[in-house]
CSV table of C-alpha atoms and ligand atoms in Angstrom, one decimal:
chain,number,residue,atom,x,y,z
P,1,MET,CA,0.0,0.0,0.0
P,2,LEU,CA,1.5,3.3,-1.1
P,3,SER,CA,4.7,1.6,-1.8
P,4,SER,CA,4.4,2.7,-5.4
P,5,ALA,CA,4.7,6.4,-6.4
P,6,LEU,CA,2.5,8.7,-4.3
P,7,THR,CA,-0.1,10.9,-5.9
P,8,TYR,CA,-0.7,14.3,-4.3
P,9,GLN,CA,-4.3,15.2,-3.4
P,10,HIS,CA,-4.7,17.8,-6.2
P,11,GLU,CA,-3.5,15.3,-8.8
P,12,PHE,CA,-6.3,12.8,-8.3
P,13,ASP,CA,-8.9,13.0,-11.2
P,14,ARG,CA,-11.6,11.7,-8.9
P,15,ARG,CA,-12.0,12.9,-5.3
P,16,ALA,CA,-14.7,12.2,-2.7
P,17,ARG,CA,-16.3,15.2,-1.0
P,18,VAL,CA,-15.9,14.7,2.8
P,19,ALA,CA,-16.4,16.5,6.1
P,20,LEU,CA,-14.5,16.2,9.4
P,21,ALA,CA,-16.3,16.1,12.7
P,22,GLY,CA,-14.1,16.6,15.7
P,23,CYS,CA,-11.5,19.3,15.2
P,24,GLY,CA,-9.1,18.3,17.9
P,25,GLY,CA,-5.5,17.3,18.3
P,26,GLN,CA,-5.6,14.1,16.3
P,27,ALA,CA,-7.4,15.7,13.3
P,28,PHE,CA,-4.8,18.5,13.3
P,29,ARG,CA,-1.7,16.4,13.7
P,30,ASN,CA,-2.5,13.3,11.7
P,31,ILE,CA,-5.8,13.1,9.9
P,32,LEU,CA,-6.0,16.3,8.0
P,33,PRO,CA,-2.3,16.2,7.0
P,34,SER,CA,-2.9,12.7,5.6
P,35,PHE,CA,-5.7,14.0,3.4
P,36,ARG,CA,-2.9,15.6,1.3
P,37,TYR,CA,-2.1,12.1,-0.1
P,38,ALA,CA,-5.6,10.8,-0.6
P,39,PRO,CA,-8.4,11.4,-3.2
P,40,LEU,CA,-10.4,13.6,-0.8
P,41,ASP,CA,-11.8,17.1,-0.9
P,42,LEU,CA,-12.5,18.5,2.6
P,43,VAL,CA,-15.7,20.6,2.1
P,44,ALA,CA,-16.9,21.1,5.7
P,45,THR,CA,-15.8,20.8,9.4
P,46,CYS,CA,-17.7,20.5,12.6
P,47,ASP,CA,-17.0,21.0,16.3
P,48,PRO,CA,-19.1,22.4,19.1
P,49,VAL,CA,-16.2,24.5,20.6
P,50,PRO,CA,-16.8,28.1,19.3
P,51,GLY,CA,-14.5,29.1,16.4
P,52,ARG,CA,-12.7,25.7,16.2
P,53,ALA,CA,-14.5,24.3,13.1
P,54,ALA,CA,-14.1,27.6,11.3
P,55,ASP,CA,-10.3,27.7,12.2
P,56,TYR,CA,-9.9,24.2,10.8
P,57,ALA,CA,-11.9,25.0,7.7
P,58,LYS,CA,-9.7,28.0,7.0
P,59,LEU,CA,-6.5,26.0,7.5
P,60,TYR,CA,-7.6,23.2,5.2
P,61,GLY,CA,-9.7,25.1,2.6
P,62,ALA,CA,-13.2,23.8,3.6
P,63,ALA,CA,-16.0,26.1,2.5
P,64,ASP,CA,-18.3,25.4,5.4
P,65,SER,CA,-18.1,24.9,9.2
P,66,PHE,CA,-20.7,23.8,11.7
P,67,ASP,CA,-21.2,23.4,15.4
P,68,ASP,CA,-23.4,20.3,15.2
P,69,LEU,CA,-23.2,17.1,13.3
P,70,GLY,CA,-26.9,16.8,12.5
P,71,LYS,CA,-26.9,20.4,11.1
P,72,MET,CA,-23.9,19.5,8.9
P,73,LEU,CA,-25.4,16.3,7.6
P,74,ALA,CA,-28.6,18.2,6.7
P,75,SER,CA,-26.8,21.0,5.0
P,76,VAL,CA,-23.9,19.9,2.9
P,77,GLU,CA,-23.4,17.7,-0.1
P,78,ILE,CA,-20.9,15.1,1.0
P,79,ASP,CA,-19.9,11.5,0.4
P,80,ALA,CA,-18.5,10.7,3.8
P,81,VAL,CA,-17.7,12.0,7.2
P,82,PHE,CA,-14.5,11.5,9.1
P,83,LEU,CA,-15.1,11.3,12.9
P,84,ALA,CA,-12.5,12.1,15.5
P,85,THR,CA,-14.8,13.2,18.4
P,86,GLY,CA,-13.3,11.0,21.2
P,87,TYR,CA,-15.3,10.4,24.4
P,88,ASP,CA,-18.4,11.8,26.1
P,89,GLU,CA,-18.6,13.0,29.7
P,90,ASN,CA,-19.2,9.4,30.8
P,91,SER,CA,-15.9,8.2,29.2
P,92,ALA,CA,-17.9,6.4,26.4
P,93,PRO,CA,-16.7,6.7,22.8
P,94,ARG,CA,-18.9,9.0,20.8
P,95,HIS,CA,-18.1,7.2,17.6
P,96,PRO,CA,-20.7,4.4,17.5
P,97,ASP,CA,-23.8,6.6,17.7
P,98,GLN,CA,-22.3,9.2,15.4
P,99,ALA,CA,-21.2,6.6,12.9
P,100,ILE,CA,-24.7,5.2,12.8
P,101,GLN,CA,-26.1,8.8,12.4
P,102,VAL,CA,-23.8,9.4,9.5
P,103,MET,CA,-24.6,6.1,7.7
P,104,GLU,CA,-28.4,6.6,8.3
P,105,SER,CA,-28.0,10.0,6.4
P,106,GLY,CA,-26.7,8.1,3.4
P,107,ARG,CA,-23.0,8.8,3.8
P,108,ASP,CA,-19.9,6.6,4.3
P,109,VAL,CA,-18.1,7.0,7.6
P,110,TRP,CA,-14.6,6.7,8.9
P,111,MET,CA,-14.0,6.9,12.6
P,112,GLU,CA,-10.9,7.2,14.8
P,113,LYS,CA,-10.1,4.4,17.2
P,114,PRO,CA,-11.6,3.3,19.5
P,115,ALA,CA,-14.6,2.5,17.3
P,116,ALA,CA,-16.4,1.3,20.4
P,117,ALA,CA,-15.9,0.0,24.0
P,118,THR,CA,-18.0,-3.2,23.3
P,119,ALA,CA,-18.3,-5.7,20.5
P,120,ARG,CA,-22.1,-5.2,20.6
P,121,ASP,CA,-21.6,-1.5,19.6
P,122,VAL,CA,-19.5,-2.6,16.7
P,123,GLU,CA,-22.2,-5.1,15.7
P,124,ARG,CA,-24.8,-2.2,15.8
P,125,MET,CA,-22.6,-0.3,13.3
P,126,HIS,CA,-22.2,-3.4,11.2
P,127,GLU,CA,-26.0,-3.9,11.1
P,128,THR,CA,-26.4,-0.2,10.0
P,129,SER,CA,-23.7,-0.5,7.4
P,130,GLU,CA,-25.3,-3.7,5.9
P,131,ARG,CA,-28.8,-2.2,5.9
P,132,THR,CA,-27.8,1.2,4.4
P,133,GLY,CA,-25.1,-0.1,2.1
P,134,ARG,CA,-22.7,2.5,3.5
P,135,LEU,CA,-19.0,1.8,4.2
P,136,ALA,CA,-17.3,2.1,7.6
P,137,GLY,CA,-13.6,2.4,8.2
P,138,VAL,CA,-11.8,2.6,11.5
P,139,GLY,CA,-8.5,4.4,12.3
P,140,LEU,CA,-6.4,1.3,13.1
P,141,MET,CA,-3.4,2.9,11.5
P,142,LYS,CA,-0.8,0.5,12.8
P,143,MET,CA,-2.2,-2.2,10.6
P,144,PHE,CA,-1.1,-0.1,7.7
P,145,SER,CA,2.4,1.0,8.9
P,146,PRO,CA,5.2,0.0,6.5
P,147,ALA,CA,6.8,-2.1,9.3
P,148,VAL,CA,3.7,-4.1,10.1
P,149,THR,CA,2.8,-4.4,6.4
P,150,ARG,CA,6.2,-5.8,5.6
P,151,VAL,CA,6.1,-8.3,8.5
P,152,HIS,CA,2.6,-9.3,7.3
P,153,GLU,CA,4.1,-10.1,3.9
P,154,ILE,CA,7.2,-11.9,5.3
P,155,ILE,CA,5.3,-14.2,7.6
P,156,GLN,CA,3.2,-15.5,4.8
P,157,ARG,CA,6.2,-16.6,2.7
P,158,PRO,CA,6.6,-20.3,2.4
P,159,GLU,CA,10.2,-20.2,3.7
P,160,PHE,CA,9.0,-18.5,7.0
P,161,GLY,CA,6.9,-21.6,7.9
P,162,ARG,CA,3.7,-21.3,9.9
P,163,PRO,CA,3.9,-18.5,12.5
P,164,SER,CA,4.3,-20.4,15.8
P,165,SER,CA,4.9,-17.8,18.5
P,166,PHE,CA,4.5,-14.0,18.9
P,167,PHE,CA,5.7,-11.3,21.2
P,168,ILE,CA,4.6,-7.6,21.4
P,169,ARG,CA,5.7,-5.0,23.9
P,170,ASP,CA,3.6,-1.9,24.4
P,171,PRO,CA,3.1,-0.1,27.7
P,172,GLU,CA,-0.5,-0.4,29.1
P,173,ALA,CA,-1.8,-0.2,32.6
P,174,LEU,CA,-4.5,-2.7,33.6
P,175,PRO,CA,-6.4,-1.5,36.7
P,176,ALA,CA,-6.9,-4.1,39.4
P,177,PRO,CA,-10.1,-6.3,39.2
P,178,GLY,CA,-12.9,-4.5,41.0
P,179,SER,CA,-11.7,-1.0,39.9
P,180,ARG,CA,-12.4,-1.2,36.2
P,181,ASP,CA,-15.2,1.3,35.7
P,182,ASP,CA,-15.5,3.3,32.5
P,183,ALA,CA,-13.5,6.2,33.8
P,184,THR,CA,-10.6,4.0,35.0
P,185,MET,CA,-10.6,1.9,31.9
P,186,MET,CA,-10.6,4.8,29.5
P,187,TRP,CA,-6.8,5.0,29.2
P,188,LEU,CA,-6.6,1.3,28.2
P,189,LEU,CA,-9.6,1.6,25.9
P,190,ASP,CA,-7.8,4.5,24.2
P,191,HIS,CA,-4.4,2.7,23.8
P,192,LEU,CA,-5.3,-1.0,23.5
P,193,PRO,CA,-6.5,-0.7,19.8
P,194,HIS,CA,-2.9,0.0,18.6
P,195,PRO,CA,-1.2,-3.2,19.8
P,196,ALA,CA,-4.5,-5.2,19.6
P,197,SER,CA,-4.9,-4.3,15.9
P,198,VAL,CA,-1.3,-5.3,15.2
P,199,VAL,CA,-1.8,-8.6,17.0
P,200,HIS,CA,-4.9,-9.2,14.9
P,201,ARG,CA,-3.4,-8.2,11.6
P,202,LEU,CA,-0.4,-10.5,12.1
P,203,MET,CA,-1.7,-13.5,14.1
P,204,GLY,CA,-5.5,-13.5,13.5
P,205,PRO,CA,-8.2,-14.2,16.1
P,206,ILE,CA,-7.4,-14.9,19.7
P,207,SER,CA,-9.1,-17.9,21.3
P,208,ARG,CA,-7.9,-17.7,24.9
P,209,ILE,CA,-6.2,-15.3,27.2
P,210,SER,CA,-4.8,-15.2,30.7
P,211,VAL,CA,-3.1,-12.4,32.6
P,212,GLU,CA,-0.2,-12.0,35.1
P,213,ARG,CA,-0.6,-8.5,36.6
P,214,ALA,CA,2.0,-6.6,38.6
P,215,HIS,CA,1.2,-4.3,41.5
P,216,ASN,CA,1.3,-1.1,39.3
P,217,GLY,CA,-0.9,-2.4,36.5
P,218,ALA,CA,1.9,-3.7,34.3
P,219,ALA,CA,1.0,-7.1,33.0
P,220,PHE,CA,1.8,-10.0,30.7
P,221,LEU,CA,-1.2,-11.0,28.6
P,222,VAL,CA,-0.8,-14.5,27.4
P,223,MET,CA,-2.7,-15.3,24.2
P,224,SER,CA,-3.6,-18.5,22.3
P,225,PHE,CA,-4.6,-18.0,18.7
P,226,THR,CA,-7.2,-20.0,16.7
P,227,SER,CA,-4.3,-20.7,14.3
P,228,GLY,CA,-2.6,-22.8,17.0
P,229,ALA,CA,0.1,-20.2,17.6
P,230,SER,CA,0.7,-18.7,21.0
P,231,GLY,CA,1.8,-15.2,22.1
P,232,VAL,CA,2.5,-12.8,24.8
P,233,TRP,CA,1.9,-9.1,25.2
P,234,HIS,CA,4.2,-7.3,27.6
P,235,MET,CA,2.3,-4.3,29.0
P,236,ALA,CA,5.4,-2.5,30.1
P,237,TRP,CA,3.8,0.0,32.4
P,238,GLY,CA,6.3,1.9,34.5
P,239,GLN,CA,8.9,2.4,31.8
P,240,SER,CA,10.7,5.7,31.4
P,241,GLU,CA,8.8,8.3,29.4
P,242,LEU,CA,11.9,8.6,27.3
P,243,SER,CA,11.9,4.9,26.3
P,244,ASN,CA,10.8,3.5,23.0
P,245,MET,CA,7.5,1.8,23.4
P,246,GLU,CA,7.1,-1.0,20.9
P,247,ARG,CA,8.8,-4.2,20.0
P,248,ILE,CA,7.3,-7.0,17.9
P,249,GLU,CA,8.6,-10.5,17.1
P,250,VAL,CA,7.0,-13.3,15.1
P,251,VAL,CA,8.7,-16.7,15.1
P,252,GLY,CA,7.9,-19.2,12.3
P,253,GLU,CA,9.5,-22.5,11.6
P,254,GLY,CA,13.2,-21.8,11.1
P,255,ALA,CA,12.8,-18.0,10.6
P,256,ASN,CA,11.8,-15.0,12.6
P,257,VAL,CA,11.2,-11.3,12.2
P,258,VAL,CA,11.7,-8.5,14.7
P,259,VAL,CA,10.4,-4.9,14.6
P,260,ASP,CA,11.9,-2.3,17.0
P,261,ASN,CA,10.2,1.0,17.6
P,262,ASN,CA,8.0,0.6,14.6
P,263,SER,CA,10.9,1.8,12.4
P,264,ARG,CA,13.5,-1.0,12.2
P,265,VAL,CA,12.6,-4.3,10.7
P,266,THR,CA,15.0,-7.3,10.8
P,267,TYR,CA,14.1,-10.5,9.0
P,268,TYR,CA,16.2,-13.5,10.1
P,269,ARG,CA,15.8,-15.8,7.1
P,270,PRO,CA,16.4,-19.5,7.3
P,271,GLY,CA,20.1,-20.0,7.2
P,272,HIS,CA,23.4,-21.2,8.7
P,273,HIS,CA,26.6,-19.7,10.1
P,274,GLY,CA,29.5,-20.2,7.8
P,275,ASP,CA,28.9,-22.6,5.0
P,276,GLY,CA,26.6,-24.8,7.0
P,277,SER,CA,29.1,-27.6,7.4
P,278,GLY,CA,30.0,-27.1,11.0
P,279,GLY,CA,28.1,-28.2,14.1
P,280,TYR,CA,28.4,-26.6,17.6
P,281,GLY,CA,32.0,-26.0,18.5
P,282,ARG,CA,33.2,-26.2,14.9
P,283,ILE,CA,32.1,-22.8,13.4
P,284,GLY,CA,34.6,-20.0,13.1
P,285,ASP,CA,32.5,-17.6,11.0
P,286,TYR,CA,29.6,-15.8,12.5
P,287,THR,CA,28.4,-14.6,9.0
P,288,SER,CA,26.5,-16.5,6.5
P,289,PRO,CA,26.3,-16.9,2.7
P,290,LEU,CA,24.8,-13.6,1.3
P,291,ASP,CA,21.6,-15.3,0.0
P,292,GLU,CA,20.8,-16.4,3.6
P,293,ALA,CA,21.9,-13.2,5.4
P,294,PRO,CA,19.3,-11.4,7.6
P,295,LEU,CA,17.5,-8.5,5.9
P,296,HIS,CA,17.3,-5.2,7.7
P,297,TRP,CA,15.3,-2.0,6.9
P,298,GLU,CA,15.2,1.2,8.9
P,299,VAL,CA,13.8,4.7,8.3
P,300,ASN,CA,16.3,6.7,6.4
P,301,GLN,CA,16.2,10.1,8.1
P,302,TYR,CA,18.4,11.8,5.5
P,303,SER,CA,16.0,13.0,2.9
P,304,GLY,CA,12.7,14.9,2.5
P,305,GLN,CA,10.9,11.8,1.2
P,306,PRO,CA,7.4,11.4,2.6
P,307,TYR,CA,8.5,8.0,4.0
P,308,ASN,CA,10.3,10.0,6.7
P,309,ALA,CA,7.2,11.8,7.8
P,310,ASN,CA,5.2,10.6,10.8
P,311,VAL,CA,2.0,10.2,8.9
P,312,PHE,CA,3.7,7.5,6.7
P,313,VAL,CA,5.9,5.8,9.4
P,314,GLN,CA,2.8,5.4,11.6
P,315,GLY,CA,0.4,4.4,8.8
P,316,TYR,CA,-2.0,7.4,9.0
P,317,ALA,CA,-1.6,8.4,5.3
P,318,GLN,CA,-1.9,4.8,4.2
P,319,GLU,CA,-5.1,4.1,6.2
P,320,ILE,CA,-6.8,7.2,4.9
P,321,ASN,CA,-5.8,6.7,1.4
P,322,TYR,CA,-7.0,3.1,1.6
P,323,PHE,CA,-10.4,4.1,2.9
P,324,ALA,CA,-10.7,6.9,0.3
P,325,GLN,CA,-10.0,4.5,-2.5
P,326,ARG,CA,-12.4,1.9,-1.2
P,327,LEU,CA,-15.1,4.6,-0.9
P,328,LEU,CA,-14.6,5.7,-4.5
P,329,ASP,CA,-14.5,2.1,-5.8
P,330,ARG,CA,-17.5,1.0,-3.6
P,331,ALA,CA,-15.3,-1.9,-2.4
P,332,PRO,CA,-15.5,-3.5,1.0
P,333,VAL,CA,-13.2,-2.1,3.7
P,334,ARG,CA,-11.1,-5.3,4.4
P,335,ILE,CA,-8.3,-3.8,6.4
P,336,GLY,CA,-9.2,-1.5,9.3
P,337,GLY,CA,-12.9,-2.1,8.9
P,338,LEU,CA,-15.6,-3.1,11.4
P,339,ALA,CA,-14.5,-6.7,11.4
P,340,ASP,CA,-11.1,-5.7,12.8
P,341,ALA,CA,-12.8,-3.3,15.2
P,342,TRP,CA,-15.0,-6.1,16.5
P,343,HIS,CA,-11.9,-8.2,17.4
P,344,VAL,CA,-10.3,-5.2,19.1
P,345,ALA,CA,-13.4,-4.5,21.1
P,346,ARG,CA,-13.9,-8.1,22.0
P,347,LEU,CA,-10.3,-8.3,23.4
P,348,PHE,CA,-10.9,-5.0,25.4
P,349,GLU,CA,-14.0,-6.5,27.0
P,350,ALA,CA,-12.2,-9.8,27.8
P,351,VAL,CA,-9.2,-8.0,29.4
P,352,ARG,CA,-11.6,-5.8,31.3
P,353,ALA,CA,-13.4,-8.8,32.8
P,354,ILE,CA,-10.4,-11.1,33.4
P,355,GLY,CA,-9.3,-12.1,36.9
P,356,ASP,CA,-6.9,-14.9,37.8
P,357,GLU,CA,-8.3,-17.6,35.6
P,358,ALA,CA,-7.7,-18.0,31.9
P,359,VAL,CA,-10.8,-17.2,29.7
P,360,ASP,CA,-12.0,-18.5,26.3
P,361,LEU,CA,-13.0,-15.7,24.0
P,362,PRO,CA,-16.4,-15.9,22.2
P,363,GLU,CA,-16.1,-16.9,18.6
P,364,ALA,CA,-16.5,-14.1,16.0
P,365,PRO,CA,-19.9,-13.8,14.2
P,366,ALA,CA,-19.6,-14.9,10.5
P,367,TRP,CA,-19.2,-11.4,9.2
P,368,ALA,CA,-16.2,-10.7,11.5
P,369,ALA,CA,-14.6,-14.1,11.1
P,370,ALA,CA,-13.6,-13.1,7.6
P,371,THR,CA,-10.7,-11.3,9.2
P,372,THR,CA,-8.0,-9.2,7.7
P,373,ALA,CA,-5.3,-11.4,9.1
P,374,GLY,CA,-4.0,-12.7,5.8
P,375,ALA,CA,-5.9,-10.1,3.6
P,376,ALA,CA,-3.6,-8.4,1.2
P,377,SER,CA,-5.9,-5.6,0.2
I,1,NAD,N1,-4.7,7.0,16.0
I,1,NAD,C1,-4.0,7.7,16.9
I,1,NAD,O1,-2.8,7.7,16.9
I,1,NAD,C2,-4.7,8.7,17.8
I,1,NAD,C3,-4.0,9.6,18.5
I,1,NAD,C4,-4.7,10.5,19.3
I,1,NAD,C5,-6.1,10.4,19.3
I,1,NAD,N2,-6.7,9.5,18.6
I,1,NAD,C6,-8.2,9.3,18.7
I,1,NAD,O2,-8.8,10.5,18.1
I,1,NAD,C7,-10.0,10.8,18.8
I,1,NAD,C8,-9.9,12.3,19.1
I,1,NAD,O3,-8.9,12.4,20.0
I,1,NAD,P1,-8.2,13.9,20.2
I,1,NAD,O4,-6.9,13.6,20.9
I,1,NAD,O5,-8.2,14.6,18.9
I,1,NAD,O6,-9.3,14.5,21.2
I,1,NAD,P2,-9.6,16.1,21.3
I,1,NAD,O7,-10.4,16.2,22.6
I,1,NAD,O8,-8.4,16.9,21.1
I,1,NAD,O9,-10.6,16.4,20.1
I,1,NAD,C9,-11.9,15.9,20.0
I,1,NAD,C10,-12.7,17.0,19.4
I,1,NAD,O10,-14.0,16.6,19.1
I,1,NAD,C11,-14.9,17.6,19.4
I,1,NAD,N3,-16.3,17.1,19.6
I,1,NAD,C12,-16.8,16.6,20.7
I,1,NAD,N4,-18.1,16.3,20.5
I,1,NAD,C13,-18.3,16.6,19.2
I,1,NAD,C14,-19.5,16.4,18.3
I,1,NAD,N5,-20.6,15.9,18.8
I,1,NAD,N6,-19.4,16.8,17.0
I,1,NAD,C15,-18.3,17.3,16.6
I,1,NAD,N7,-17.1,17.5,17.3
I,1,NAD,C16,-17.2,17.1,18.6
I,1,NAD,C17,-14.3,18.3,20.6
I,1,NAD,O11,-14.8,19.6,20.8
I,1,NAD,C18,-12.8,18.3,20.2
I,1,NAD,O12,-12.4,19.4,19.5
I,1,NAD,C19,-10.1,9.8,20.0
I,1,NAD,O13,-11.0,8.8,19.6
I,1,NAD,C20,-8.7,9.3,20.1
I,1,NAD,O14,-8.6,8.0,20.7
I,1,NAD,C21,-6.1,8.6,17.8
């Protein structure tokens, strides 16, 4: 995705007319800047904070601004709405009800993560999407990052073997059982979609989880996958604010791949030290033949290429371009759609409910079982 030459926004022949609801930090930093690489025309903005929608409209060239989503939907000619409205005063995501409102008005919808706090709310959106024929996309950008996309390709190669075990490190705090109300859980609800969507993209549905929780909320989440693989998520709460946050490793059968800091990928291909003739105690060469050597990529910070920009390293530009293309082509949203959001919400609910015992996760309904793990586009 976007690994071929980029097209700038104004160069697309066909562009969807879209609006933004929720003129906050995420829209400013990542969503609107990503529009510059997608076939989208921003025609309206919406935010209840006085002046904010107008400021964003001016900055990004939209003709109209509104203080209410309903008023905007009734007034402008648009194909889709991008939602980044966050949480209400009860710490509940605003996205499910608003996404349904947008689809009921006959428009497609894209919403920031979290799509919802419950799998049931994702199902409600899916039901509306099915009935209205409108598309829904969810901002699970890490599924689109170059690092995760490359790992996804590598682990499907025959020489990698079947993925057998998986590790992800991402700092999260899991409140103690008994103190997991909506307000206390909001931080985890907000952050869990990032690693959870990576887990889902690479390893597919989880069948069983258990947790070892430390006194401060740091935890190890142990996962069994329906594929037969197993994995662990180190929720490294308590780390320095200055530390990198992420590390991912997938092990196959005679090969493994490691991602550090979402910006360095090392693929340890099947191979041998030296020429392969020596056993333990008989090898004097730590290198390998070139055609077996590990492959390594990292962000090249030298140039002004877009690949150095945050919106590309993190996958924001890719997720928005993908949704925009799907919208114009009337094609199903197979990556970062409601099926993925269902698995993320189901994991959040399971983690929220878990105590000392391991729990089996409910199976996905048929529509969400057709998961993006393995989907190429
Ligand atoms: N993918 C990422 O990396 C990432 C990063 C940060 C935030 N986010 C997500 O983006 C969303 C927004 O987060 P944020 O940090 O921008 O929050 P924010 O509080 O800065 O912005 C939210 C904006 O929505 C507006 N709003 C509230 N109700 C509205 C309504 N009914 N109609 C229109 N606008 C409304 C608020 O006034 C505010 O301006 C959250 O869901 C958050 O999880 C994603």
